[in-house]
Short mmCIF file of C-alpha atoms in Angstrom, two decimals:
data_model
loop_
_atom_site.label_atom_id
_atom_site.label_comp_id
_atom_site.label_asym_id
_atom_site.label_seq_id
_atom_site.Cartn_x
_atom_site.Cartn_y
_atom_site.Cartn_z
CA MET A 17 26.04 37.83 53.22
CA ALA A 18 23.39 40.53 52.91
CA GLY A 19 23.08 42.91 55.80
CA THR A 20 19.69 41.90 57.14
CA ASP A 21 18.72 42.51 60.73
CA THR A 22 19.47 38.93 61.72
CA THR A 23 23.05 39.07 60.48
CA ARG A 24 23.81 42.49 61.94
CA ARG A 25 26.43 42.71 64.63
CA ALA A 26 26.62 45.11 67.51
CA LEU A 27 29.19 47.85 67.02
CA PRO A 28 32.49 47.45 68.84
CA VAL A 29 33.33 50.41 71.08
CA GLY A 30 36.28 52.78 71.02
CA GLY A 31 39.55 52.04 69.29
CA LEU A 32 41.23 53.51 66.28
CA ALA A 33 39.50 55.92 63.89
CA ILE A 34 39.69 54.74 60.27
CA ILE A 35 39.58 57.73 57.90
CA LEU A 36 39.01 57.05 54.21
CA VAL A 37 39.83 60.09 52.06
CA GLU A 38 37.70 60.32 48.90
CA PRO A 39 36.82 56.63 48.60
CA GLN A 40 35.36 55.96 45.14
CA LEU A 41 34.03 52.41 45.18
CA GLY A 42 31.20 51.24 47.42
CA GLU A 43 32.64 47.70 47.47
CA ASN A 44 35.83 49.01 49.01
CA VAL A 45 34.01 51.01 51.68
CA GLY A 46 31.89 47.95 52.48
CA THR A 47 34.82 45.56 52.60
CA ALA A 48 36.72 48.06 54.75
CA ALA A 49 33.75 48.11 57.16
CA ARG A 50 33.81 44.32 57.28
CA ALA A 51 37.57 44.36 57.97
CA MET A 52 36.99 46.90 60.75
CA MET A 53 34.37 44.64 62.32
CA ASN A 54 36.78 41.69 61.99
CA CYS A 55 39.30 43.70 63.98
CA GLY A 56 36.90 45.14 66.58
CA LEU A 57 36.98 48.68 65.16
CA ALA A 58 33.88 50.87 64.73
CA ASP A 59 34.86 54.49 64.07
CA MET A 60 34.76 54.99 60.28
CA ARG A 61 35.13 58.52 58.90
CA LEU A 62 34.74 59.43 55.24
CA VAL A 63 36.27 62.56 53.71
CA ARG A 64 34.33 63.63 50.59
CA PRO A 65 33.16 60.10 49.73
CA ARG A 66 31.89 59.67 46.17
CA ASP A 67 28.61 58.36 47.60
CA GLU A 68 27.00 60.24 50.48
CA ALA A 69 25.07 57.19 51.71
CA PRO A 70 26.42 53.63 51.49
CA ASN A 71 25.39 52.21 48.09
CA ARG A 72 24.18 48.64 47.54
CA TYR A 73 27.67 47.40 46.67
CA ALA A 74 28.94 48.76 49.97
CA ILE A 75 26.15 47.08 51.94
CA ALA A 76 26.63 43.74 50.17
CA ALA A 77 30.39 43.81 50.72
CA ALA A 78 29.99 44.75 54.37
CA ALA A 79 28.46 41.30 54.89
CA GLY A 80 26.67 42.09 58.11
CA ALA A 81 29.03 44.81 59.26
CA ASP A 82 26.71 47.49 57.90
CA ALA A 83 26.21 48.99 61.36
CA ILE A 84 29.68 50.43 60.79
CA LEU A 85 28.64 51.90 57.44
CA GLU A 86 25.55 53.46 58.98
CA ALA A 87 27.55 55.02 61.80
CA ALA A 88 30.25 56.31 59.40
CA ARG A 89 30.55 60.09 59.49
CA PRO A 90 31.21 62.22 56.38
CA PHE A 91 33.54 65.24 56.52
CA ALA A 92 34.26 68.01 54.06
CA THR A 93 38.00 68.16 54.76
CA THR A 94 40.63 65.80 56.10
CA ALA A 95 41.49 68.31 58.82
CA ASP A 96 37.86 68.24 60.01
CA ALA A 97 37.90 64.46 60.15
CA LEU A 98 41.02 64.51 62.35
CA ALA A 99 40.09 67.37 64.65
CA ASP A 100 39.56 65.36 67.84
CA LEU A 101 42.51 62.99 67.41
CA HIS A 102 45.78 63.15 69.33
CA HIS A 103 47.83 61.09 66.90
CA VAL A 104 47.41 60.80 63.15
CA PHE A 105 49.06 58.10 61.06
CA ALA A 106 49.03 58.15 57.26
CA THR A 107 49.31 55.05 55.07
CA THR A 108 51.34 55.16 51.87
CA ALA A 109 52.68 52.53 49.50
CA ARG A 110 55.77 54.46 48.54
CA ASN A 111 58.34 56.69 50.12
CA ARG A 112 57.34 60.33 49.96
CA ASP A 113 60.66 62.02 50.75
CA MET A 114 59.38 63.67 53.88
CA VAL A 115 61.43 63.75 57.04
CA LYS A 116 58.73 62.03 59.02
CA PRO A 117 59.05 58.70 60.80
CA VAL A 118 58.01 55.71 58.67
CA MET A 119 56.74 52.80 60.74
CA THR A 120 55.76 49.28 59.81
CA PRO A 121 52.10 48.51 60.60
CA ARG A 122 53.29 46.37 63.53
CA GLU A 123 55.35 49.12 65.10
CA ALA A 124 52.63 51.70 64.44
CA ALA A 125 50.10 49.44 66.16
CA ARG A 126 52.36 49.27 69.20
CA ALA A 127 52.64 53.06 69.26
CA MET A 128 48.85 53.41 68.91
CA ARG A 129 48.19 51.04 71.78
CA GLU A 130 50.63 52.92 73.98
CA ALA A 131 48.90 56.19 73.16
CA GLU A 132 45.47 54.67 73.79
CA ALA A 133 46.68 53.39 77.16
CA ARG A 134 47.44 57.03 78.01
CA GLY A 135 43.88 57.98 77.02
CA GLU A 136 44.90 59.50 73.68
CA ARG A 137 42.91 58.95 70.48
CA CYS A 138 44.59 57.70 67.30
CA GLY A 139 43.44 57.66 63.70
CA VAL A 140 44.77 56.32 60.42
CA LEU A 141 44.38 58.01 57.03
CA PHE A 142 43.83 55.99 53.85
CA GLY A 143 43.93 57.64 50.42
CA ARG A 144 41.71 57.14 47.41
CA GLU A 145 41.95 53.96 45.39
CA ARG A 146 44.07 55.00 42.42
CA THR A 147 46.22 57.75 43.83
CA GLY A 148 46.59 57.31 47.58
CA LEU A 149 46.97 60.28 49.89
CA VAL A 150 48.07 63.64 48.53
CA ASN A 151 50.80 65.65 50.23
CA GLU A 152 48.23 68.01 51.78
CA ASP A 153 46.80 65.02 53.67
CA LEU A 154 50.22 63.61 54.59
CA MET A 155 51.14 66.97 56.12
CA LEU A 156 48.42 66.44 58.72
CA ALA A 157 49.98 63.22 60.01
CA SER A 158 52.87 62.86 62.41
CA THR A 159 53.81 59.40 61.22
CA ILE A 160 53.82 57.45 57.96
CA VAL A 161 52.81 53.79 57.97
CA MET A 162 54.17 51.64 55.17
CA ALA A 163 53.77 47.88 55.00
CA PRO A 164 56.91 45.96 54.01
CA LEU A 165 55.43 44.25 50.92
CA ASN A 166 56.74 43.11 47.53
CA PRO A 167 58.77 46.19 46.48
CA ALA A 168 57.79 45.58 42.85
CA TYR A 169 54.07 45.62 43.71
CA SER A 170 53.33 47.23 47.04
CA SER A 171 50.04 49.03 46.38
CA LEU A 172 47.31 47.42 48.46
CA ASN A 173 43.61 47.43 47.68
CA LEU A 174 41.99 50.00 50.00
CA ALA A 175 40.10 47.50 52.13
CA GLN A 176 43.18 45.25 52.31
CA ALA A 177 45.15 48.18 53.73
CA VAL A 178 42.46 48.76 56.35
CA LEU A 179 42.60 45.08 57.29
CA LEU A 180 46.39 45.07 57.74
CA ILE A 181 46.28 48.06 60.06
CA GLY A 182 43.29 46.73 62.01
CA TYR A 183 44.85 43.28 62.28
CA GLU A 184 48.10 44.62 63.68
CA TRP A 185 46.18 46.92 66.02
CA LEU A 186 44.14 43.97 67.28
CA LEU A 187 47.19 41.76 67.68
CA ALA A 188 49.16 44.41 69.51
CA VAL A 189 47.30 43.39 72.67
CA ASP A 190 46.18 39.94 71.62
CA ALA A 191 47.09 37.11 73.95
CA THR A 192 46.01 34.17 71.78
CA PRO A 193 48.58 31.36 72.14
CA SER A 194 50.43 30.97 68.85
CA VAL A 195 49.71 27.23 68.76
CA GLN A 196 46.73 25.50 70.33
CA LEU A 197 45.54 21.91 70.26
CA PRO A 198 41.78 21.82 70.81
CA LEU A 199 41.08 18.63 72.76
CA GLY A 200 37.30 18.66 73.09
CA ASP A 201 36.24 16.19 75.77
CA THR A 202 39.56 14.42 76.01
CA ARG A 203 42.95 15.33 77.54
CA PRO A 204 46.58 14.71 76.64
CA ALA A 205 47.59 11.14 77.48
CA VAL A 206 50.02 10.66 80.37
CA ALA A 207 53.21 8.74 79.77
CA GLU A 208 51.93 5.66 81.56
CA GLU A 209 49.02 5.41 79.13
CA VAL A 210 51.22 5.88 76.10
CA GLU A 211 53.71 3.32 77.39
CA GLY A 212 50.84 0.92 78.01
CA PHE A 213 49.98 1.12 74.34
CA PHE A 214 53.64 0.75 73.36
CA GLY A 215 53.88 -2.36 75.55
CA GLN A 216 50.86 -3.87 73.80
CA LEU A 217 52.12 -2.92 70.33
CA GLU A 218 55.66 -4.19 70.88
CA ALA A 219 54.38 -7.49 72.27
CA GLU A 220 52.09 -7.95 69.28
CA LEU A 221 54.87 -7.05 66.85
CA ASP A 222 57.00 -9.67 68.56
CA ASN A 223 54.20 -12.24 68.33
CA SER A 224 53.82 -11.52 64.65
CA GLY A 225 57.54 -11.81 63.90
CA PHE A 226 57.75 -8.22 62.79
CA PHE A 227 61.41 -7.73 63.81
CA PRO A 228 63.67 -9.62 61.37
CA THR A 229 66.62 -9.81 63.79
CA GLU A 230 67.30 -8.80 67.41
CA ALA A 231 70.05 -6.47 66.12
CA MET A 232 67.55 -4.54 63.99
CA ARG A 233 64.92 -4.34 66.70
CA PRO A 234 66.11 -1.31 68.69
CA SER A 235 66.24 1.18 65.81
CA MET A 236 63.05 -0.14 64.18
CA TRP A 237 61.18 0.10 67.44
CA ARG A 238 62.53 3.56 68.18
CA ASN A 239 61.27 4.77 64.81
CA ILE A 240 57.78 3.44 65.44
CA ARG A 241 57.66 4.94 68.92
CA ASN A 242 58.72 8.31 67.51
CA VAL A 243 55.77 8.44 65.14
CA PHE A 244 53.34 8.20 68.04
CA LEU A 245 55.35 10.39 70.40
CA ARG A 246 55.51 13.16 67.83
CA ALA A 247 51.74 13.05 67.52
CA ARG A 248 51.31 13.85 71.25
CA LEU A 249 48.42 11.45 71.70
CA THR A 250 45.30 12.16 73.67
CA GLU A 251 43.96 9.70 76.22
CA GLN A 252 41.12 8.86 73.84
CA GLU A 253 43.49 8.26 70.94
CA VAL A 254 45.55 5.86 73.10
CA ARG A 255 42.41 3.85 73.78
CA THR A 256 41.52 3.96 70.09
CA LEU A 257 44.98 2.76 69.07
CA ARG A 258 44.89 -0.07 71.62
CA GLY A 259 41.58 -1.07 70.08
CA VAL A 260 43.10 -0.92 66.60
CA VAL A 261 45.95 -3.24 67.61
CA SER A 262 43.66 -5.65 69.44
CA ARG A 263 41.31 -5.72 66.51
CA LEU A 264 44.11 -6.26 63.98
CA VAL A 265 45.53 -9.06 66.09
CA GLY A 266 42.12 -10.56 66.72
CA LYS A 267 41.33 -10.60 63.03
CA ARG A 268 44.57 -12.33 62.20
CA HIS A 269 44.06 -14.84 64.98
CA ARG A 270 40.56 -15.53 63.81
CA ARG A 271 41.77 -16.02 60.27
CA ARG A 272 44.38 -18.45 61.49
CA GLU A 273 41.77 -20.33 63.42
CA VAL A 274 39.54 -20.66 60.38
CA MET B 220 43.88 49.42 37.72
CA ALA B 221 42.98 47.46 34.56
CA GLY B 222 45.30 44.61 33.67
CA THR B 223 46.83 45.93 30.48
CA ASP B 224 50.23 44.79 29.29
CA THR B 225 51.89 47.94 30.55
CA THR B 226 50.75 47.43 34.12
CA ARG B 227 51.58 43.74 34.24
CA ARG B 228 54.16 42.61 36.71
CA ALA B 229 56.59 39.73 36.42
CA LEU B 230 55.58 36.71 38.46
CA PRO B 231 57.38 36.17 41.75
CA VAL B 232 59.06 32.76 42.00
CA GLY B 233 58.51 29.93 44.49
CA GLY B 234 56.89 30.36 47.84
CA LEU B 235 53.66 29.16 49.29
CA ALA B 236 50.87 27.60 47.22
CA ILE B 237 47.53 29.36 47.70
CA ILE B 238 44.66 26.92 47.10
CA LEU B 239 41.15 28.36 46.75
CA VAL B 240 38.49 25.68 47.05
CA GLU B 241 35.35 26.40 44.98
CA PRO B 242 35.75 30.19 44.78
CA GLN B 243 32.48 31.72 43.53
CA LEU B 244 33.19 35.39 42.86
CA GLY B 245 35.62 36.61 40.24
CA GLU B 246 36.31 39.77 42.27
CA ASN B 247 37.56 37.66 45.15
CA VAL B 248 39.83 35.56 42.96
CA GLY B 249 41.21 38.75 41.41
CA THR B 250 41.73 40.52 44.72
CA ALA B 251 43.35 37.36 46.08
CA ALA B 252 45.75 37.41 43.11
CA ARG B 253 46.56 41.05 43.87
CA ALA B 254 47.18 40.20 47.53
CA MET B 255 49.46 37.34 46.44
CA MET B 256 51.44 39.72 44.24
CA ASN B 257 51.64 42.19 47.14
CA CYS B 258 53.20 39.43 49.21
CA GLY B 259 55.50 38.01 46.54
CA LEU B 260 53.47 34.82 46.00
CA ALA B 261 52.70 33.33 42.58
CA ASP B 262 51.38 29.78 42.90
CA MET B 263 47.56 30.01 42.80
CA ARG B 264 45.55 26.79 42.56
CA LEU B 265 41.79 26.65 42.09
CA VAL B 266 39.70 23.62 43.06
CA ARG B 267 36.45 23.50 41.05
CA PRO B 268 36.26 27.29 40.53
CA ARG B 269 32.85 28.57 39.42
CA ASP B 270 34.55 30.16 36.41
CA GLU B 271 37.06 28.11 34.43
CA ALA B 272 38.87 31.18 33.07
CA PRO B 273 39.28 34.43 35.04
CA ASN B 274 36.22 36.60 34.34
CA ARG B 275 36.32 40.37 33.80
CA TYR B 276 35.65 41.10 37.47
CA ALA B 277 38.63 38.97 38.41
CA ILE B 278 40.90 40.73 35.93
CA ALA B 279 39.78 44.20 37.03
CA ALA B 280 40.24 43.34 40.71
CA ALA B 281 43.67 41.84 40.07
CA ALA B 282 44.84 45.37 39.18
CA GLY B 283 47.88 44.35 37.20
CA ALA B 284 48.49 41.08 39.00
CA ASP B 285 46.69 39.16 36.27
CA ALA B 286 49.82 37.17 35.44
CA ILE B 287 48.96 35.23 38.61
CA LEU B 288 45.40 34.61 37.39
CA GLU B 289 46.67 33.37 34.04
CA ALA B 290 49.13 30.99 35.68
CA ALA B 291 46.51 29.71 38.15
CA ARG B 292 45.91 25.96 37.77
CA PRO B 293 42.44 24.37 38.09
CA PHE B 294 42.00 21.01 39.85
CA ALA B 295 39.07 18.63 40.10
CA THR B 296 39.68 17.70 43.74
CA THR B 297 41.39 19.28 46.74
CA ALA B 298 43.59 16.19 47.06
CA ASP B 299 44.82 16.68 43.47
CA ALA B 300 45.65 20.31 44.19
CA LEU B 301 47.76 19.30 47.20
CA ALA B 302 49.50 16.26 45.74
CA ASP B 303 53.02 17.71 45.52
CA LEU B 304 53.00 19.57 48.85
CA HIS B 305 54.81 18.46 51.99
CA HIS B 306 52.76 20.54 54.42
CA VAL B 307 49.15 21.58 54.13
CA PHE B 308 47.58 24.28 56.29
CA ALA B 309 43.84 24.94 56.32
CA THR B 310 42.25 28.27 57.21
CA THR B 311 39.06 28.39 59.25
CA ALA B 312 37.21 31.13 61.09
CA ARG B 313 35.88 28.88 63.81
CA ASN B 314 37.00 25.95 65.88
CA ARG B 315 36.18 22.62 64.24
CA ASP B 316 36.58 20.24 67.16
CA MET B 317 39.35 18.32 65.55
CA VAL B 318 42.43 17.26 67.47
CA LYS B 319 44.74 19.09 65.11
CA PRO B 320 47.10 21.93 65.99
CA VAL B 321 45.56 25.39 65.56
CA MET B 322 48.14 28.06 64.79
CA THR B 323 47.89 31.81 64.48
CA PRO B 324 48.86 33.08 61.01
CA ARG B 325 52.10 34.38 62.50
CA GLU B 326 53.12 31.05 64.00
CA ALA B 327 52.03 29.18 60.87
CA ALA B 328 54.18 31.52 58.76
CA ARG B 329 57.17 30.70 60.95
CA ALA B 330 56.53 26.98 60.53
CA MET B 331 56.17 27.39 56.75
CA ARG B 332 59.43 29.28 56.48
CA GLU B 333 61.22 26.62 58.48
CA ALA B 334 59.81 23.92 56.20
CA GLU B 335 60.78 25.90 53.09
CA ALA B 336 64.30 26.29 54.45
CA ARG B 337 64.46 22.47 54.50
CA GLY B 338 63.35 22.41 50.85
CA GLU B 339 59.77 21.35 51.67
CA ARG B 340 56.76 22.84 49.88
CA CYS B 341 53.83 24.33 51.82
CA GLY B 342 50.32 25.25 50.79
CA VAL B 343 47.32 26.89 52.40
CA LEU B 344 43.68 25.95 51.78
CA PHE B 345 40.94 28.59 51.68
CA GLY B 346 37.27 27.62 51.57
CA ARG B 347 34.42 29.03 49.52
CA GLU B 348 33.02 32.45 50.37
CA ARG B 349 29.89 31.62 52.32
CA THR B 350 30.74 28.31 53.92
CA GLY B 351 34.51 27.98 54.26
CA LEU B 352 36.23 24.61 54.08
CA VAL B 353 34.25 21.41 54.59
CA ASN B 354 35.51 18.65 56.86
CA GLU B 355 36.64 16.55 53.87
CA ASP B 356 39.07 19.36 52.98
CA LEU B 357 40.20 19.92 56.56
CA MET B 358 41.06 16.22 56.82
CA LEU B 359 43.75 16.74 54.17
CA ALA B 360 45.59 19.34 56.26
CA SER B 361 47.97 18.73 59.13
CA THR B 362 47.43 22.13 60.70
CA ILE B 363 44.60 24.61 61.13
CA VAL B 364 45.30 28.33 60.80
CA MET B 365 42.90 30.66 62.60
CA ALA B 366 43.44 34.41 62.87
CA PRO B 367 42.79 35.86 66.33
CA LEU B 368 40.08 38.34 65.26
CA ASN B 369 36.93 39.80 66.83
CA PRO B 370 35.31 36.64 68.27
CA ALA B 371 31.87 38.09 67.50
CA TYR B 372 32.75 38.57 63.83
CA SER B 373 35.74 36.54 62.75
CA SER B 374 34.80 35.53 59.21
CA LEU B 375 37.16 37.22 56.75
CA ASN B 376 36.44 38.02 53.14
CA LEU B 377 38.27 35.39 51.03
CA ALA B 378 40.85 37.77 49.57
CA GLN B 379 41.41 39.34 53.00
CA ALA B 380 42.23 35.90 54.40
CA VAL B 381 44.74 35.34 51.57
CA LEU B 382 46.32 38.71 52.36
CA LEU B 383 46.73 37.95 56.08
CA ILE B 384 48.48 34.65 55.38
CA GLY B 385 50.66 36.14 52.65
CA TYR B 386 51.53 39.14 54.81
CA GLU B 387 52.63 37.00 57.73
CA TRP B 388 54.53 34.70 55.36
CA LEU B 389 56.34 37.70 53.89
CA LEU B 390 57.08 39.22 57.29
CA ALA B 391 58.40 35.99 58.73
CA VAL B 392 61.71 36.76 57.01
CA ASP B 393 61.32 40.49 56.63
CA ALA B 394 64.12 42.59 58.02
CA THR B 395 62.57 46.02 57.47
CA PRO B 396 63.37 48.23 60.48
CA SER B 397 60.16 48.88 62.38
CA VAL B 398 60.78 52.62 62.35
CA GLN B 399 62.69 54.53 59.72
CA LEU B 400 63.33 58.20 59.18
CA PRO B 401 63.96 58.82 55.48
CA LEU B 402 66.59 61.55 55.30
CA GLY B 403 66.97 62.18 51.58
CA ASP B 404 70.18 64.15 50.97
CA THR B 405 70.77 65.10 54.57
CA ARG B 406 71.97 63.20 57.66
CA PRO B 407 71.14 63.22 61.38
CA ALA B 408 72.71 66.23 63.07
CA VAL B 409 75.56 65.53 65.48
CA ALA B 410 75.33 66.84 69.03
CA GLU B 411 77.79 69.65 68.34
CA GLU B 412 75.53 71.02 65.60
CA VAL B 413 72.40 70.76 67.72
CA GLU B 414 74.16 72.42 70.65
CA GLY B 415 75.37 75.16 68.33
CA PHE B 416 71.75 75.93 67.49
CA PHE B 417 70.78 75.75 71.18
CA GLY B 418 73.58 78.21 72.03
CA GLN B 419 72.28 80.63 69.41
CA LEU B 420 68.67 80.22 70.51
CA GLU B 421 69.36 80.59 74.23
CA ALA B 422 71.45 83.72 73.62
CA GLU B 423 68.70 85.25 71.51
CA LEU B 424 66.06 84.34 74.08
CA ASP B 425 68.25 86.06 76.68
CA ASN B 426 68.62 89.12 74.46
CA SER B 427 64.90 89.28 74.00
CA GLY B 428 64.14 89.00 77.71
CA PHE B 429 62.27 85.73 77.21
CA PHE B 430 63.06 84.31 80.68
CA PRO B 431 61.04 86.19 83.34
CA THR B 432 63.39 85.26 86.23
CA GLU B 433 66.70 83.40 86.59
CA ALA B 434 64.87 80.89 88.82
CA MET B 435 62.46 80.00 86.05
CA ARG B 436 65.09 79.76 83.36
CA PRO B 437 66.39 76.19 83.89
CA SER B 438 63.04 74.41 83.59
CA MET B 439 61.79 76.67 80.77
CA TRP B 440 64.98 76.11 78.81
CA ARG B 441 64.91 72.37 79.42
CA ASN B 442 61.38 72.20 78.02
CA ILE B 443 62.38 74.05 74.88
CA ARG B 444 65.45 71.90 74.34
CA ASN B 445 63.36 68.77 74.73
CA VAL B 446 61.06 69.76 71.89
CA PHE B 447 63.99 69.86 69.49
CA LEU B 448 65.78 66.87 70.94
CA ARG B 449 62.67 64.73 70.58
CA ALA B 450 62.46 65.74 66.94
CA ARG B 451 65.95 64.27 66.28
CA LEU B 452 66.98 67.04 63.95
CA THR B 453 68.83 66.57 60.69
CA GLU B 454 71.88 68.63 59.83
CA GLN B 455 69.79 70.50 57.27
CA GLU B 456 67.05 71.21 59.79
CA VAL B 457 69.60 72.61 62.24
CA ARG B 458 70.79 75.02 59.56
CA THR B 459 67.18 75.89 58.74
CA LEU B 460 66.36 76.55 62.40
CA ARG B 461 69.45 78.70 62.83
CA GLY B 462 68.28 80.68 59.84
CA VAL B 463 64.81 80.96 61.35
CA VAL B 464 66.22 82.37 64.59
CA SER B 465 68.61 84.74 62.80
CA ARG B 466 65.82 85.90 60.56
CA LEU B 467 63.42 86.45 63.46
CA VAL B 468 66.04 88.36 65.38
CA GLY B 469 67.10 90.31 62.30
CA LYS B 470 63.54 91.26 61.56
CA ARG B 471 62.96 92.47 65.08
CA HIS B 472 66.26 94.37 65.03
CA ARG B 473 65.36 95.90 61.72
CA ARG B 474 62.00 96.92 63.04
CA ARG B 475 63.63 98.46 66.07
CA GLU B 476 66.06 100.33 63.86
CA VAL B 477 63.24 101.77 61.79
#
């Protein structure tokens, strides 16, 4: 996990600015950097960090994402850190009684992506570990972001908050199918192949006297078919199953012959 | 952040089982517990944890969610930890070349909620920090969960992975509006109130000779109106703005009178 040269990753380009205001713990800064790398973000800005340079806890926690730590820029004030941004979002765990839109991370991510598509730069403010953002920081943001978490325990660890925002930002344009079935070298079986297996299986079940009565056969057979149909067999699995049946039958036949 | 009695939270009830296989670092177990509490989850199971009892790093990182650590159950094998579950999901950062459905966390959360609605129990497996789940663990799961992250750097910190799953699980039934405007004691202004302010403002702009020509007036006035319309004023803000205009005008009048 150490950030040696071999494990270092190239910095992603562009995207959201992540602004940590007065972060206190190196581990959190490092884990936040790792979360940023996970989400394809690179622009980390630190307002009055406790440690000027990333400490060893930060580098260990970054787990190879230390290029982000090294590129992180320190600022003396929150306003300085935001100066070049068109849109500033501020994260809070609780309602602050300000008449300012409060968005879920998902909705905020959508708004950020829309702004970025217009060529506008967005940034997100995260407060210090124990206390969050102060009102002077919140005043600099146009929008509050609040994750809909357990109302009795909604305060996120700093790096966890960075991950949630980055994750939603990444997913706001992600086109990964929600379910995939990796098939490797095989392909889904066509119906003819599956029915071929069913024909073999039903014949062997008949041979073996599996069905107690003709009246019970239809529902019993339907149930067995459904197991395999639900599984959406691959061509390779159909061949494997045919082999299983042949082998089972062959063994029994051999035993009978003995 | 320390887990004293005063900061302890009551355990949420039911929900997903979170199964950590061979977790090595107390901090990660603690932060995972905090993430579970954030997401309203309570059922933590540990397969061969390095530390039998939560160590001090775990308790510090749990930040008041240590009731989850105390209720966490250790198991000797992954199979034991899963015995009572109807559906087992396994998290991985990379494709494992198994013909097993791979779902995004969002889709998996939907599937889990559907199962829970039928009274079926679900659990999610998380592997050890450096290596993730081994194939023997993956074999016990019906479904793989893989977050669509930066393909060049997709390995999440253990507690971050727990948070992503818990967050999606929580949001799968969340009905929080994606944008809210907290209004405190006031209410959105009705059109009549906003137009009343516009009438005042336009009259005062006229009085002050703000519009250079009658030809330029319509577009200039439209632009000004749009600023306030976009802001979706509250009743209180309308009154405040009317006061602002009156005050500005009054001041100027007073100055002229002097």
